mmCIF file of C-alpha atoms and ligand atoms in Angstrom:
data_model
loop_
_atom_site.group_PDB
_atom_site.id
_atom_site.type_symbol
_atom_site.label_atom_id
_atom_site.label_comp_id
_atom_site.label_asym_id
_atom_site.label_seq_id
_atom_site.Cartn_x
_atom_site.Cartn_y
_atom_site.Cartn_z
ATOM 1 C CA UNK A 73 0.023 -0.072 0.006
ATOM 2 C CA UNK A 74 1.156 3.414 -1.325
ATOM 3 C CA UNK A 75 1.400 6.108 1.744
ATOM 4 C CA UNK A 76 2.120 9.852 1.963
ATOM 5 C CA UNK A 77 5.541 10.838 2.510
ATOM 6 C CA UNK A 78 4.938 12.407 5.564
ATOM 7 C CA UNK A 79 3.917 8.368 7.219
ATOM 8 C CA UNK A 80 6.818 7.012 5.031
ATOM 9 C CA UNK A 81 9.077 9.073 7.045
ATOM 10 C CA UNK A 82 7.342 8.241 10.229
ATOM 11 C CA UNK A 83 7.136 4.224 10.115
ATOM 12 C CA UNK A 84 10.912 4.233 8.605
ATOM 13 C CA UNK A 85 11.845 6.571 12.307
ATOM 14 C CA UNK A 86 9.074 4.015 14.104
ATOM 15 C CA UNK A 87 10.658 0.546 12.751
ATOM 16 C CA UNK A 88 13.967 1.462 13.222
ATOM 17 C CA UNK A 89 13.498 2.906 17.117
ATOM 18 C CA UNK A 90 11.438 -0.590 17.146
ATOM 19 C CA UNK A 91 14.319 -2.899 15.920
ATOM 20 C CA UNK A 92 16.175 -1.475 19.204
ATOM 21 C CA UNK A 93 13.417 -2.361 21.787
ATOM 22 C CA UNK A 94 12.810 -4.978 20.230
ATOM 23 C CA UNK A 95 16.460 -5.727 21.128
ATOM 24 C CA UNK A 96 16.156 -4.889 24.820
ATOM 25 C CA UNK A 97 12.722 -7.151 25.448
ATOM 26 C CA UNK A 98 14.925 -9.917 24.506
ATOM 27 C CA UNK A 99 17.227 -9.132 27.002
ATOM 28 C CA UNK A 100 15.063 -8.775 29.791
ATOM 29 C CA UNK A 101 13.619 -12.046 28.282
ATOM 30 C CA UNK A 102 16.374 -13.548 28.837
ATOM 31 C CA UNK A 103 17.155 -11.947 32.506
ATOM 32 C CA UNK A 104 20.462 -10.674 31.085
ATOM 33 C CA UNK A 105 19.523 -7.996 33.205
ATOM 34 C CA UNK A 106 21.266 -7.376 36.066
ATOM 35 C CA UNK A 107 18.650 -7.871 39.069
ATOM 36 C CA UNK A 108 19.456 -4.958 40.525
ATOM 37 C CA UNK A 109 19.185 -2.383 37.301
ATOM 38 C CA UNK A 110 16.051 -3.192 35.313
ATOM 39 C CA UNK A 111 14.340 0.008 36.217
ATOM 40 C CA UNK A 112 17.627 1.812 35.077
ATOM 41 C CA UNK A 113 17.695 -0.846 32.262
ATOM 42 C CA UNK A 114 14.408 0.201 31.191
ATOM 43 C CA UNK A 115 14.700 4.082 31.231
ATOM 44 C CA UNK A 116 17.765 3.481 29.002
ATOM 45 C CA UNK A 117 15.453 1.943 26.405
ATOM 46 C CA UNK A 118 13.506 4.328 26.402
ATOM 47 C CA UNK A 119 16.249 7.042 26.565
ATOM 48 C CA UNK A 120 18.045 5.428 23.654
ATOM 49 C CA UNK A 121 14.745 4.776 21.582
ATOM 50 C CA UNK A 122 13.413 8.169 21.554
ATOM 51 C CA UNK A 123 16.910 9.608 21.233
ATOM 52 C CA UNK A 124 16.299 7.618 17.631
ATOM 53 C CA UNK A 125 13.297 9.036 16.867
ATOM 54 C CA UNK A 126 14.286 12.657 17.271
ATOM 55 C CA UNK A 127 17.210 12.212 15.143
ATOM 56 C CA UNK A 128 15.224 10.619 11.989
ATOM 57 C CA UNK A 129 12.339 12.623 12.392
ATOM 58 C CA UNK A 130 14.396 16.346 12.651
ATOM 59 C CA UNK A 131 16.582 14.685 9.628
ATOM 60 C CA UNK A 132 13.352 14.025 7.252
ATOM 61 C CA UNK A 133 11.053 17.268 8.433
ATOM 62 C CA UNK A 134 14.223 19.406 9.519
ATOM 63 C CA UNK A 135 12.705 23.035 12.111
ATOM 64 C CA UNK A 136 9.049 20.977 12.788
ATOM 65 C CA UNK A 137 9.389 21.048 17.192
ATOM 66 C CA UNK A 138 9.422 17.823 19.691
ATOM 67 C CA UNK A 139 7.648 17.364 22.628
ATOM 68 C CA UNK A 140 9.163 14.245 24.205
ATOM 69 C CA UNK A 141 8.398 12.172 27.187
ATOM 70 C CA UNK A 142 12.080 11.630 27.975
ATOM 71 C CA UNK A 143 14.084 14.440 26.559
ATOM 72 C CA UNK A 144 11.149 17.164 27.275
ATOM 73 C CA UNK A 145 9.715 20.115 24.720
ATOM 74 C CA UNK A 146 12.629 21.591 21.926
ATOM 75 C CA UNK A 147 11.163 24.137 20.275
ATOM 76 C CA UNK A 148 11.635 24.429 16.540
ATOM 77 C CA UNK A 149 11.844 26.994 13.794
ATOM 78 C CA UNK A 150 8.991 25.688 12.257
ATOM 79 C CA UNK A 151 6.528 27.017 15.002
ATOM 80 C CA UNK A 152 2.745 25.341 12.963
ATOM 81 C CA UNK A 153 4.783 22.076 13.747
ATOM 82 C CA UNK A 154 5.617 19.744 16.023
ATOM 83 C CA UNK A 155 5.694 16.279 17.059
ATOM 84 C CA UNK A 156 4.203 14.672 20.223
ATOM 85 C CA UNK A 157 6.346 11.470 21.341
ATOM 86 C CA UNK A 158 6.426 8.668 23.499
ATOM 87 C CA UNK A 159 9.458 6.238 23.048
ATOM 88 C CA UNK A 160 7.961 3.504 25.139
ATOM 89 C CA UNK A 161 4.671 3.459 25.626
ATOM 90 C CA UNK A 162 4.314 0.144 28.523
ATOM 91 C CA UNK A 163 6.978 0.620 30.667
ATOM 92 C CA UNK A 164 5.702 -1.504 32.865
ATOM 93 C CA UNK A 165 4.880 -4.273 31.290
ATOM 94 C CA UNK A 166 8.179 -3.797 28.791
ATOM 95 C CA UNK A 167 10.900 -4.235 32.155
ATOM 96 C CA UNK A 168 8.313 -7.403 33.051
ATOM 97 C CA UNK A 169 8.683 -8.751 29.676
ATOM 98 C CA UNK A 170 4.624 -8.321 28.516
ATOM 99 C CA UNK A 171 4.729 -7.518 24.987
ATOM 100 C CA UNK A 172 2.070 -5.201 25.104
ATOM 101 C CA UNK A 173 4.067 -1.836 24.661
ATOM 102 C CA UNK A 174 4.465 0.939 21.067
ATOM 103 C CA UNK A 175 6.006 3.177 20.232
ATOM 104 C CA UNK A 176 3.688 6.455 20.144
ATOM 105 C CA UNK A 177 4.242 9.317 17.251
ATOM 106 C CA UNK A 178 1.615 12.178 16.764
ATOM 107 C CA UNK A 179 2.726 15.562 14.247
ATOM 108 C CA UNK A 180 0.368 18.339 15.490
ATOM 109 C CA UNK A 181 -0.064 21.510 12.810
ATOM 110 C CA UNK A 182 -1.511 24.725 14.656
ATOM 111 C CA UNK A 183 -4.058 22.999 16.564
ATOM 112 C CA UNK A 184 -4.787 20.003 15.046
ATOM 113 C CA UNK A 185 -3.204 16.536 14.518
ATOM 114 C CA UNK A 186 -2.966 15.714 11.027
ATOM 115 C CA UNK A 187 -0.848 12.081 11.332
ATOM 116 C CA UNK A 188 -0.630 9.536 14.010
ATOM 117 C CA UNK A 189 1.518 6.453 14.411
ATOM 118 C CA UNK A 190 1.202 3.500 17.440
ATOM 119 C CA UNK A 191 3.416 0.678 16.187
ATOM 120 C CA UNK A 192 4.657 -2.731 18.632
ATOM 121 C CA UNK A 193 7.531 -4.418 17.512
ATOM 122 C CA UNK A 194 7.294 -7.151 19.496
ATOM 123 C CA UNK A 195 4.285 -8.353 17.213
ATOM 124 C CA UNK A 196 4.984 -5.997 14.010
ATOM 125 C CA UNK A 197 1.388 -4.327 14.820
ATOM 126 C CA UNK A 198 2.019 -0.934 13.524
ATOM 127 C CA UNK A 199 -1.602 1.490 13.189
ATOM 128 C CA UNK A 200 -1.522 4.356 11.401
ATOM 129 C CA UNK A 201 -4.032 7.413 10.126
ATOM 130 C CA UNK A 202 -4.118 10.614 8.371
ATOM 131 C CA UNK A 203 -5.948 13.742 8.763
ATOM 132 C CA UNK A 204 -8.504 12.834 6.590
ATOM 133 C CA UNK A 205 -7.366 9.710 4.455
ATOM 134 C CA UNK A 206 -8.278 6.743 6.954
ATOM 135 C CA UNK A 207 -7.095 4.944 9.830
ATOM 136 C CA UNK A 208 -4.863 1.407 9.292
ATOM 137 C CA UNK A 209 -3.428 -1.066 11.045
ATOM 138 C CA UNK A 210 -0.337 -3.224 8.957
ATOM 139 C CA UNK A 211 -2.299 -1.456 5.844
ATOM 140 C CA UNK A 212 -5.550 -3.295 6.758
ATOM 141 C CA UNK A 213 -8.332 -0.380 6.742
ATOM 142 C CA UNK A 214 -10.257 0.314 10.322
ATOM 143 C CA UNK A 215 -13.577 1.220 11.683
ATOM 144 C CA UNK A 216 -14.345 1.162 14.546
ATOM 145 C CA UNK A 217 -17.178 -1.295 16.308
ATOM 146 C CA UNK A 218 -20.589 -0.970 15.543
ATOM 147 C CA UNK A 219 -22.019 -2.056 19.495
ATOM 148 C CA UNK A 220 -24.849 0.598 20.660
ATOM 149 C CA UNK A 221 -26.130 -0.641 23.738
ATOM 150 C CA UNK A 222 -23.102 -0.953 26.358
ATOM 151 C CA UNK A 223 -24.611 -4.131 28.359
ATOM 152 C CA UNK A 224 -22.702 -5.517 25.185
ATOM 153 C CA UNK A 225 -19.394 -4.129 25.507
ATOM 154 C CA UNK A 226 -15.824 -4.722 26.356
ATOM 155 C CA UNK A 227 -13.839 -1.581 27.632
ATOM 156 C CA UNK A 228 -10.245 -0.719 28.635
ATOM 157 C CA UNK A 229 -9.815 1.587 31.176
ATOM 158 C CA UNK A 230 -6.513 2.800 33.739
ATOM 159 C CA UNK A 231 -5.957 1.169 36.823
ATOM 160 C CA UNK A 232 -4.815 3.510 39.518
ATOM 161 C CA UNK A 233 -1.676 2.132 41.596
ATOM 162 C CA UNK A 234 0.760 2.940 44.623
ATOM 163 C CA UNK A 235 1.481 6.574 43.806
ATOM 164 C CA UNK A 236 -0.691 7.029 40.804
ATOM 165 C CA UNK A 237 -4.219 7.990 40.131
ATOM 166 C CA UNK A 238 -7.526 8.798 42.476
ATOM 167 C CA UNK A 239 -8.111 5.533 44.165
ATOM 168 C CA UNK A 240 -11.487 6.393 45.813
ATOM 169 C CA UNK A 241 -12.836 8.225 42.103
ATOM 170 C CA UNK A 242 -11.830 5.111 40.271
ATOM 171 C CA UNK A 243 -13.686 2.610 42.787
ATOM 172 C CA UNK A 244 -16.756 5.133 41.652
ATOM 173 C CA UNK A 245 -15.852 4.975 37.932
ATOM 174 C CA UNK A 246 -15.173 0.592 38.514
ATOM 175 C CA UNK A 247 -18.583 0.415 40.996
ATOM 176 C CA UNK A 248 -20.844 2.171 38.103
ATOM 177 C CA UNK A 249 -19.021 0.567 35.058
ATOM 178 C CA UNK A 250 -19.588 -3.142 36.397
ATOM 179 C CA UNK A 251 -22.585 -2.567 36.698
ATOM 180 C CA UNK A 252 -22.970 -1.986 32.808
ATOM 181 C CA UNK A 253 -20.866 -3.568 30.973
ATOM 182 C CA UNK A 254 -19.812 -6.983 29.262
ATOM 183 C CA UNK A 255 -16.553 -6.830 30.002
ATOM 184 C CA UNK A 256 -13.490 -4.867 31.377
ATOM 185 C CA UNK A 257 -9.742 -4.871 29.986
ATOM 186 C CA UNK A 258 -6.527 -2.953 31.524
ATOM 187 C CA UNK A 259 -3.663 -3.646 29.385
ATOM 188 C CA UNK A 260 -1.195 -1.327 30.461
ATOM 189 C CA UNK A 261 -0.304 0.913 27.136
ATOM 190 C CA UNK A 262 -2.217 4.228 26.677
ATOM 191 C CA UNK A 263 -1.982 3.989 23.195
ATOM 192 C CA UNK A 264 -2.225 0.802 22.189
ATOM 193 C CA UNK A 265 -5.532 1.114 24.322
ATOM 194 C CA UNK A 266 -6.249 3.708 21.780
ATOM 195 C CA UNK A 267 -5.906 1.493 18.559
ATOM 196 C CA UNK A 268 -7.447 -1.576 19.660
ATOM 197 C CA UNK A 269 -10.429 0.890 19.510
ATOM 198 C CA UNK A 270 -10.161 1.860 16.991
ATOM 199 C CA UNK A 271 -9.457 -1.438 15.218
ATOM 200 C CA UNK A 272 -13.317 -2.182 16.593
ATOM 201 C CA UNK A 273 -10.757 -4.575 19.540
ATOM 202 C CA UNK A 274 -12.187 -2.540 22.280
ATOM 203 C CA UNK A 275 -15.506 -1.695 22.079
ATOM 204 C CA UNK A 276 -14.532 2.024 24.525
ATOM 205 C CA UNK A 277 -11.678 3.242 26.467
ATOM 206 C CA UNK A 278 -10.945 5.900 29.911
ATOM 207 C CA UNK A 279 -8.609 6.645 31.374
ATOM 208 C CA UNK A 280 -7.652 10.008 33.650
ATOM 209 C CA UNK A 281 -4.161 11.443 34.677
ATOM 210 C CA UNK A 282 -2.397 11.092 30.974
ATOM 211 C CA UNK A 283 -0.295 13.353 29.192
ATOM 212 C CA UNK A 284 -0.673 14.450 25.594
ATOM 213 C CA UNK A 285 2.395 11.351 24.561
ATOM 214 C CA UNK A 286 0.349 9.149 25.599
ATOM 215 C CA UNK A 287 -3.235 10.481 23.434
ATOM 216 C CA UNK A 288 -2.380 11.855 20.355
ATOM 217 C CA UNK A 289 -1.465 9.339 17.899
ATOM 218 C CA UNK A 290 -4.286 7.581 19.702
ATOM 219 C CA UNK A 291 -6.740 9.778 19.022
ATOM 220 C CA UNK A 292 -6.413 10.357 15.345
ATOM 221 C CA UNK A 293 -6.064 7.145 14.530
ATOM 222 C CA UNK A 294 -9.391 6.500 16.485
ATOM 223 C CA UNK A 295 -11.407 9.542 14.931
ATOM 224 C CA UNK A 296 -10.034 8.640 11.335
ATOM 225 C CA UNK A 297 -11.509 4.657 12.420
ATOM 226 C CA UNK A 298 -15.239 6.405 12.757
ATOM 227 C CA UNK A 299 -14.911 6.828 16.409
ATOM 228 C CA UNK A 300 -15.619 9.723 18.674
ATOM 229 C CA UNK A 301 -12.272 10.830 21.413
ATOM 230 C CA UNK A 302 -12.598 13.415 24.314
ATOM 231 C CA UNK A 303 -12.151 14.338 27.699
ATOM 232 C CA UNK A 304 -14.375 12.643 30.440
ATOM 233 C CA UNK A 305 -16.701 15.643 30.016
ATOM 234 C CA UNK A 306 -17.399 14.718 26.387
ATOM 235 C CA UNK A 307 -16.035 17.832 25.246
ATOM 236 C CA UNK A 308 -12.997 19.330 25.652
ATOM 237 C CA UNK A 309 -9.409 18.002 24.068
ATOM 238 C CA UNK A 310 -7.711 15.306 26.026
ATOM 239 C CA UNK A 311 -3.928 16.561 25.070
ATOM 240 C CA UNK A 312 -5.272 19.522 27.140
ATOM 241 C CA UNK A 313 -6.711 17.887 30.188
ATOM 242 C CA UNK A 314 -4.767 14.522 30.434
ATOM 243 C CA UNK A 315 -8.674 13.145 31.182
ATOM 244 C CA UNK A 316 -10.294 10.060 27.841
ATOM 245 C CA UNK A 317 -12.714 8.761 27.110
ATOM 246 C CA UNK A 318 -13.366 7.377 23.264
ATOM 247 C CA UNK A 319 -15.699 5.073 21.272
ATOM 248 C CA UNK A 320 -18.335 4.708 18.301
ATOM 249 C CA UNK A 321 -20.567 7.316 19.130
ATOM 250 C CA UNK A 322 -23.457 5.649 20.686
ATOM 251 C CA UNK A 323 -20.210 4.026 23.108
ATOM 252 C CA UNK A 324 -18.481 7.048 23.704
ATOM 253 C CA UNK A 325 -21.813 8.915 24.781
ATOM 254 C CA UNK A 326 -22.480 6.731 27.466
ATOM 255 C CA UNK A 327 -19.649 6.607 28.774
ATOM 256 C CA UNK A 328 -19.509 11.034 29.309
ATOM 257 C CA UNK A 329 -22.749 9.646 30.925
ATOM 258 C CA UNK A 330 -21.165 7.383 33.277
ATOM 259 C CA UNK A 331 -18.198 9.628 33.792
ATOM 260 C CA UNK A 332 -18.969 13.237 33.878
ATOM 261 C CA UNK A 333 -21.135 13.296 37.052
ATOM 262 C CA UNK A 334 -18.323 11.044 39.343
HETATM 263 C C1 IPD B 1001 2.505 4.716 30.081
HETATM 264 C C2 IPD B 1001 0.931 4.026 30.197
HETATM 265 C C3 IPD B 1001 -0.309 3.229 31.106
HETATM 266 C C4 IPD B 1001 -1.394 4.471 31.376
HETATM 267 C C5 IPD B 1001 -0.222 4.961 32.622
HETATM 268 C C6 IPD B 1001 0.738 5.767 31.543
HETATM 269 P P1 IPD B 1001 4.258 5.009 30.575
HETATM 270 O O1 IPD B 1001 2.513 5.021 29.757
HETATM 271 O O2 IPD B 1001 0.332 4.413 28.875
HETATM 272 O O3 IPD B 1001 -1.019 2.466 29.794
HETATM 273 O O4 IPD B 1001 -1.609 4.090 32.687
HETATM 274 O O5 IPD B 1001 -1.007 6.894 33.564
HETATM 275 O O6 IPD B 1001 1.969 6.934 32.132
HETATM 276 O O7 IPD B 1001 4.562 5.361 31.265
HETATM 277 O O8 IPD B 1001 4.411 3.660 29.730
HETATM 278 O O9 IPD B 1001 4.687 5.837 29.130
HETATM 279 CA CA1 CA B 1002 3.118 6.840 27.536
HETATM 280 CA CA1 CA B 1003 6.902 6.072 28.110
#
Protein backbone atom coordinates (compact mmCIF):
# COMPACT_ATOMS: atom_id res chain seq x y z
CA UNK A 1 0.00 0.00 0.00
CA UNK A 2 1.32 3.46 -0.93
CA UNK A 3 1.46 5.98 1.90
CA UNK A 4 2.26 9.68 1.90
CA UNK A 5 5.83 10.88 2.31
CA UNK A 6 4.94 12.01 5.83
CA UNK A 7 3.68 8.58 6.92
CA UNK A 8 6.71 6.93 5.31
CA UNK A 9 9.00 9.15 7.38
CA UNK A 10 7.15 8.21 10.57
CA UNK A 11 7.11 4.49 9.75
CA UNK A 12 10.84 4.42 8.96
CA UNK A 13 11.68 6.15 12.25
CA UNK A 14 9.35 3.91 14.27
CA UNK A 15 10.73 0.71 12.76
CA UNK A 16 14.32 1.73 13.52
CA UNK A 17 13.52 2.57 17.14
CA UNK A 18 11.38 -0.57 17.29
CA UNK A 19 14.32 -2.79 16.37
CA UNK A 20 16.24 -1.29 19.29
CA UNK A 21 13.38 -1.89 21.73
CA UNK A 22 12.89 -5.44 20.48
CA UNK A 23 16.57 -6.20 21.18
CA UNK A 24 16.21 -4.70 24.66
CA UNK A 25 13.06 -6.75 25.29
CA UNK A 26 15.03 -9.86 24.38
CA UNK A 27 17.60 -9.01 27.05
CA UNK A 28 14.86 -8.61 29.66
CA UNK A 29 13.18 -11.87 28.63
CA UNK A 30 16.52 -13.68 28.85
CA UNK A 31 17.04 -12.07 32.24
CA UNK A 32 20.34 -10.66 31.01
CA UNK A 33 19.41 -7.51 32.82
CA UNK A 34 21.11 -7.30 36.18
CA UNK A 35 18.45 -7.72 38.86
CA UNK A 36 19.67 -4.59 40.63
CA UNK A 37 19.18 -2.45 37.57
CA UNK A 38 16.06 -3.38 35.56
CA UNK A 39 14.48 0.04 36.03
CA UNK A 40 17.70 1.73 34.95
CA UNK A 41 17.94 -0.66 32.00
CA UNK A 42 14.45 0.25 30.83
CA UNK A 43 15.02 3.97 31.23
CA UNK A 44 18.11 3.59 29.02
CA UNK A 45 16.01 1.71 26.45
CA UNK A 46 13.44 4.49 26.65
CA UNK A 47 15.97 7.27 26.19
CA UNK A 48 17.80 5.45 23.37
CA UNK A 49 14.55 5.00 21.45
CA UNK A 50 13.60 8.64 21.88
CA UNK A 51 17.01 9.83 20.68
CA UNK A 52 16.67 7.68 17.55
CA UNK A 53 13.20 9.04 16.87
CA UNK A 54 14.36 12.63 17.42
CA UNK A 55 17.33 12.16 15.04
CA UNK A 56 15.25 10.56 12.25
CA UNK A 57 12.21 12.84 12.50
CA UNK A 58 14.33 16.01 12.77
CA UNK A 59 16.44 14.98 9.79
CA UNK A 60 13.33 14.33 7.68
CA UNK A 61 11.42 17.41 8.86
CA UNK A 62 13.98 19.99 10.01
CA UNK A 63 12.52 22.81 12.06
CA UNK A 64 9.55 20.92 13.50
CA UNK A 65 9.19 21.14 17.29
CA UNK A 66 9.54 17.94 19.32
CA UNK A 67 7.77 17.06 22.58
CA UNK A 68 9.13 13.79 23.98
CA UNK A 69 8.34 12.11 27.29
CA UNK A 70 12.00 11.59 28.08
CA UNK A 71 13.67 14.69 26.62
CA UNK A 72 10.91 17.25 27.16
CA UNK A 73 10.07 20.04 24.74
CA UNK A 74 12.50 21.09 22.01
CA UNK A 75 11.30 24.20 20.15
CA UNK A 76 11.68 24.26 16.36
CA UNK A 77 12.02 27.10 13.87
CA UNK A 78 8.74 25.96 12.26
CA UNK A 79 6.25 26.99 14.94
CA UNK A 80 3.33 25.37 13.09
CA UNK A 81 4.45 21.75 13.45
CA UNK A 82 5.23 19.69 16.53
CA UNK A 83 6.01 16.00 16.98
CA UNK A 84 4.41 14.55 20.14
CA UNK A 85 6.27 11.36 20.99
CA UNK A 86 6.25 8.58 23.56
CA UNK A 87 9.19 6.36 22.65
CA UNK A 88 8.07 3.55 24.94
CA UNK A 89 4.44 3.57 26.04
CA UNK A 90 3.79 0.71 28.44
CA UNK A 91 7.09 0.89 30.28
CA UNK A 92 5.97 -1.34 33.14
CA UNK A 93 4.82 -4.03 30.70
CA UNK A 94 8.18 -3.80 28.93
CA UNK A 95 10.07 -4.10 32.24
CA UNK A 96 8.12 -7.30 33.01
CA UNK A 97 8.57 -8.74 29.52
CA UNK A 98 4.86 -8.31 28.72
CA UNK A 99 4.65 -7.73 24.93
CA UNK A 100 2.05 -4.90 25.15
CA UNK A 101 3.98 -1.66 24.61
CA UNK A 102 4.35 0.76 21.73
CA UNK A 103 6.15 3.64 20.10
CA UNK A 104 3.67 6.52 19.73
CA UNK A 105 4.31 9.37 17.27
CA UNK A 106 1.79 12.16 16.69
CA UNK A 107 2.17 15.21 14.50
CA UNK A 108 0.28 18.41 15.31
CA UNK A 109 -0.15 21.30 12.87
CA UNK A 110 -1.16 24.43 14.81
CA UNK A 111 -3.83 22.97 17.17
CA UNK A 112 -4.85 20.00 15.01
CA UNK A 113 -3.45 16.48 14.96
CA UNK A 114 -2.71 15.65 11.31
CA UNK A 115 -1.00 12.26 11.62
CA UNK A 116 -0.52 9.46 14.13
CA UNK A 117 1.43 6.23 14.39
CA UNK A 118 1.36 3.57 17.13
CA UNK A 119 3.76 0.66 16.66
CA UNK A 120 4.16 -2.47 18.82
CA UNK A 121 7.54 -3.97 17.86
CA UNK A 122 6.83 -7.11 19.90
CA UNK A 123 4.14 -8.29 17.44
CA UNK A 124 4.88 -5.94 14.53
CA UNK A 125 1.44 -4.28 14.64
CA UNK A 126 1.68 -0.88 12.97
CA UNK A 127 -1.28 1.50 13.32
CA UNK A 128 -1.25 4.66 11.22
CA UNK A 129 -3.63 7.50 10.39
CA UNK A 130 -3.45 10.77 8.50
CA UNK A 131 -6.17 13.44 8.74
CA UNK A 132 -8.87 12.77 6.19
CA UNK A 133 -7.19 9.62 4.84
CA UNK A 134 -8.41 6.88 7.20
CA UNK A 135 -6.76 4.62 9.76
CA UNK A 136 -4.90 1.37 9.07
CA UNK A 137 -3.40 -1.60 10.88
CA UNK A 138 -0.64 -3.18 8.77
CA UNK A 139 -2.36 -1.64 5.72
CA UNK A 140 -5.81 -3.06 6.60
CA UNK A 141 -8.41 -0.27 6.86
CA UNK A 142 -9.81 0.15 10.38
CA UNK A 143 -13.33 0.84 11.59
CA UNK A 144 -14.49 1.16 15.22
CA UNK A 145 -16.89 -1.53 16.50
CA UNK A 146 -20.58 -1.01 15.82
CA UNK A 147 -22.08 -2.09 19.17
CA UNK A 148 -24.58 0.43 20.53
CA UNK A 149 -25.51 -0.82 24.02
CA UNK A 150 -23.00 -1.05 26.86
CA UNK A 151 -24.22 -4.48 28.00
CA UNK A 152 -22.63 -5.90 24.81
CA UNK A 153 -19.42 -3.88 25.19
CA UNK A 154 -15.87 -4.62 26.35
CA UNK A 155 -14.12 -1.45 27.53
CA UNK A 156 -10.52 -0.80 28.63
CA UNK A 157 -9.42 1.56 31.37
CA UNK A 158 -6.42 2.75 33.32
CA UNK A 159 -5.90 1.46 36.83
CA UNK A 160 -4.52 3.79 39.52
CA UNK A 161 -1.83 2.06 41.55
CA UNK A 162 0.72 2.85 44.23
CA UNK A 163 1.54 6.54 43.95
CA UNK A 164 -0.60 6.98 40.83
CA UNK A 165 -4.09 8.43 40.26
CA UNK A 166 -7.21 8.98 42.40
CA UNK A 167 -8.01 5.55 43.86
CA UNK A 168 -11.40 6.59 45.35
CA UNK A 169 -12.57 8.17 42.08
CA UNK A 170 -11.57 5.06 40.15
CA UNK A 171 -13.48 2.85 42.58
CA UNK A 172 -16.58 4.99 41.90
CA UNK A 173 -16.01 4.71 38.14
CA UNK A 174 -15.51 0.95 38.43
CA UNK A 175 -18.71 0.47 40.45
CA UNK A 176 -20.77 2.25 37.79
CA UNK A 177 -19.06 0.52 34.85
CA UNK A 178 -19.30 -2.98 36.34
CA UNK A 179 -23.09 -2.63 36.46
CA UNK A 180 -23.32 -1.91 32.76
CA UNK A 181 -20.51 -3.57 30.76
CA UNK A 182 -19.98 -7.04 29.29
CA UNK A 183 -16.28 -6.77 30.15
CA UNK A 184 -13.51 -4.54 31.47
CA UNK A 185 -9.84 -4.75 30.48
CA UNK A 186 -6.58 -3.13 31.62
CA UNK A 187 -3.73 -3.64 29.14
CA UNK A 188 -1.15 -1.08 30.36
CA UNK A 189 -0.32 0.98 27.27
CA UNK A 190 -2.69 3.88 26.61
CA UNK A 191 -1.64 4.34 22.96
CA UNK A 192 -2.49 0.69 22.21
CA UNK A 193 -5.77 0.96 24.14
CA UNK A 194 -6.74 3.76 21.73
CA UNK A 195 -5.48 1.76 18.74
CA UNK A 196 -7.53 -1.27 19.86
CA UNK A 197 -10.67 0.90 19.88
CA UNK A 198 -9.87 2.04 16.33
CA UNK A 199 -9.45 -1.62 15.33
CA UNK A 200 -12.81 -2.59 16.86
CA UNK A 201 -11.12 -4.94 19.34
CA UNK A 202 -12.36 -2.76 22.19
CA UNK A 203 -15.71 -0.95 22.15
CA UNK A 204 -14.39 1.88 24.28
CA UNK A 205 -11.65 3.11 26.59
CA UNK A 206 -11.31 5.71 29.32
CA UNK A 207 -8.44 6.87 31.54
CA UNK A 208 -7.50 9.95 33.56
CA UNK A 209 -4.15 11.63 34.33
CA UNK A 210 -2.47 10.80 31.04
CA UNK A 211 0.07 12.95 29.19
CA UNK A 212 -0.22 14.41 25.69
CA UNK A 213 2.26 11.86 24.33
CA UNK A 214 0.08 8.97 25.57
CA UNK A 215 -2.95 10.24 23.63
CA UNK A 216 -1.85 12.30 20.61
CA UNK A 217 -1.27 9.54 18.04
CA UNK A 218 -3.99 7.17 19.24
CA UNK A 219 -6.62 9.92 19.19
CA UNK A 220 -6.30 10.63 15.47
CA UNK A 221 -6.21 6.89 14.74
CA UNK A 222 -9.56 6.46 16.55
CA UNK A 223 -11.09 9.50 14.82
CA UNK A 224 -9.97 8.34 11.37
CA UNK A 225 -11.53 4.94 12.14
CA UNK A 226 -14.87 6.67 12.74
CA UNK A 227 -14.69 6.98 16.53
CA UNK A 228 -15.19 9.88 18.91
CA UNK A 229 -12.43 10.98 21.31
CA UNK A 230 -12.88 13.62 24.00
CA UNK A 231 -12.14 14.54 27.57
CA UNK A 232 -14.39 12.74 30.08
CA UNK A 233 -16.55 15.90 30.11
CA UNK A 234 -17.56 14.96 26.57
CA UNK A 235 -16.23 18.08 24.89
CA UNK A 236 -12.76 19.32 25.96
CA UNK A 237 -9.58 18.21 24.21
CA UNK A 238 -8.04 15.26 26.11
CA UNK A 239 -4.58 16.50 25.13
CA UNK A 240 -5.28 19.55 27.29
CA UNK A 241 -6.78 17.70 30.27
CA UNK A 242 -5.10 14.26 30.22
CA UNK A 243 -8.51 12.64 30.74
CA UNK A 244 -9.73 10.63 27.74
CA UNK A 245 -12.81 8.64 26.74
CA UNK A 246 -13.46 7.15 23.29
CA UNK A 247 -15.63 4.77 21.30
CA UNK A 248 -18.20 4.91 18.53
CA UNK A 249 -20.72 7.75 18.88
CA UNK A 250 -23.17 5.62 20.94
CA UNK A 251 -20.62 4.09 23.30
CA UNK A 252 -18.72 7.38 23.71
CA UNK A 253 -21.95 9.18 24.68
CA UNK A 254 -22.92 6.44 27.20
CA UNK A 255 -19.46 6.45 28.81
CA UNK A 256 -19.46 10.26 29.12
CA UNK A 257 -22.88 10.10 30.81
CA UNK A 258 -21.39 7.79 33.46
CA UNK A 259 -18.04 9.56 33.92
CA UNK A 260 -18.98 13.24 33.74
CA UNK A 261 -20.86 13.42 37.08
CA UNK A 262 -18.25 11.47 39.07
C1 LIG B 1 1.76 4.69 30.81
C2 LIG B 1 0.86 3.72 30.07
C3 LIG B 1 -0.24 3.23 31.01
C4 LIG B 1 -1.02 4.37 31.62
C5 LIG B 1 -0.08 5.31 32.36
C6 LIG B 1 0.97 5.84 31.39
P1 LIG B 1 4.30 4.94 30.19
O1 LIG B 1 2.72 5.21 29.93
O2 LIG B 1 0.30 4.37 28.96
O3 LIG B 1 -1.15 2.42 30.29
O4 LIG B 1 -1.97 3.86 32.54
O5 LIG B 1 -0.82 6.40 32.89
O6 LIG B 1 1.89 6.69 32.09
O7 LIG B 1 4.62 5.62 31.49
O8 LIG B 1 4.52 3.48 30.24
O9 LIG B 1 4.93 5.63 29.01
CA1 LIG C 1 3.06 6.64 28.02
CA1 LIG D 1 6.70 6.32 28.00
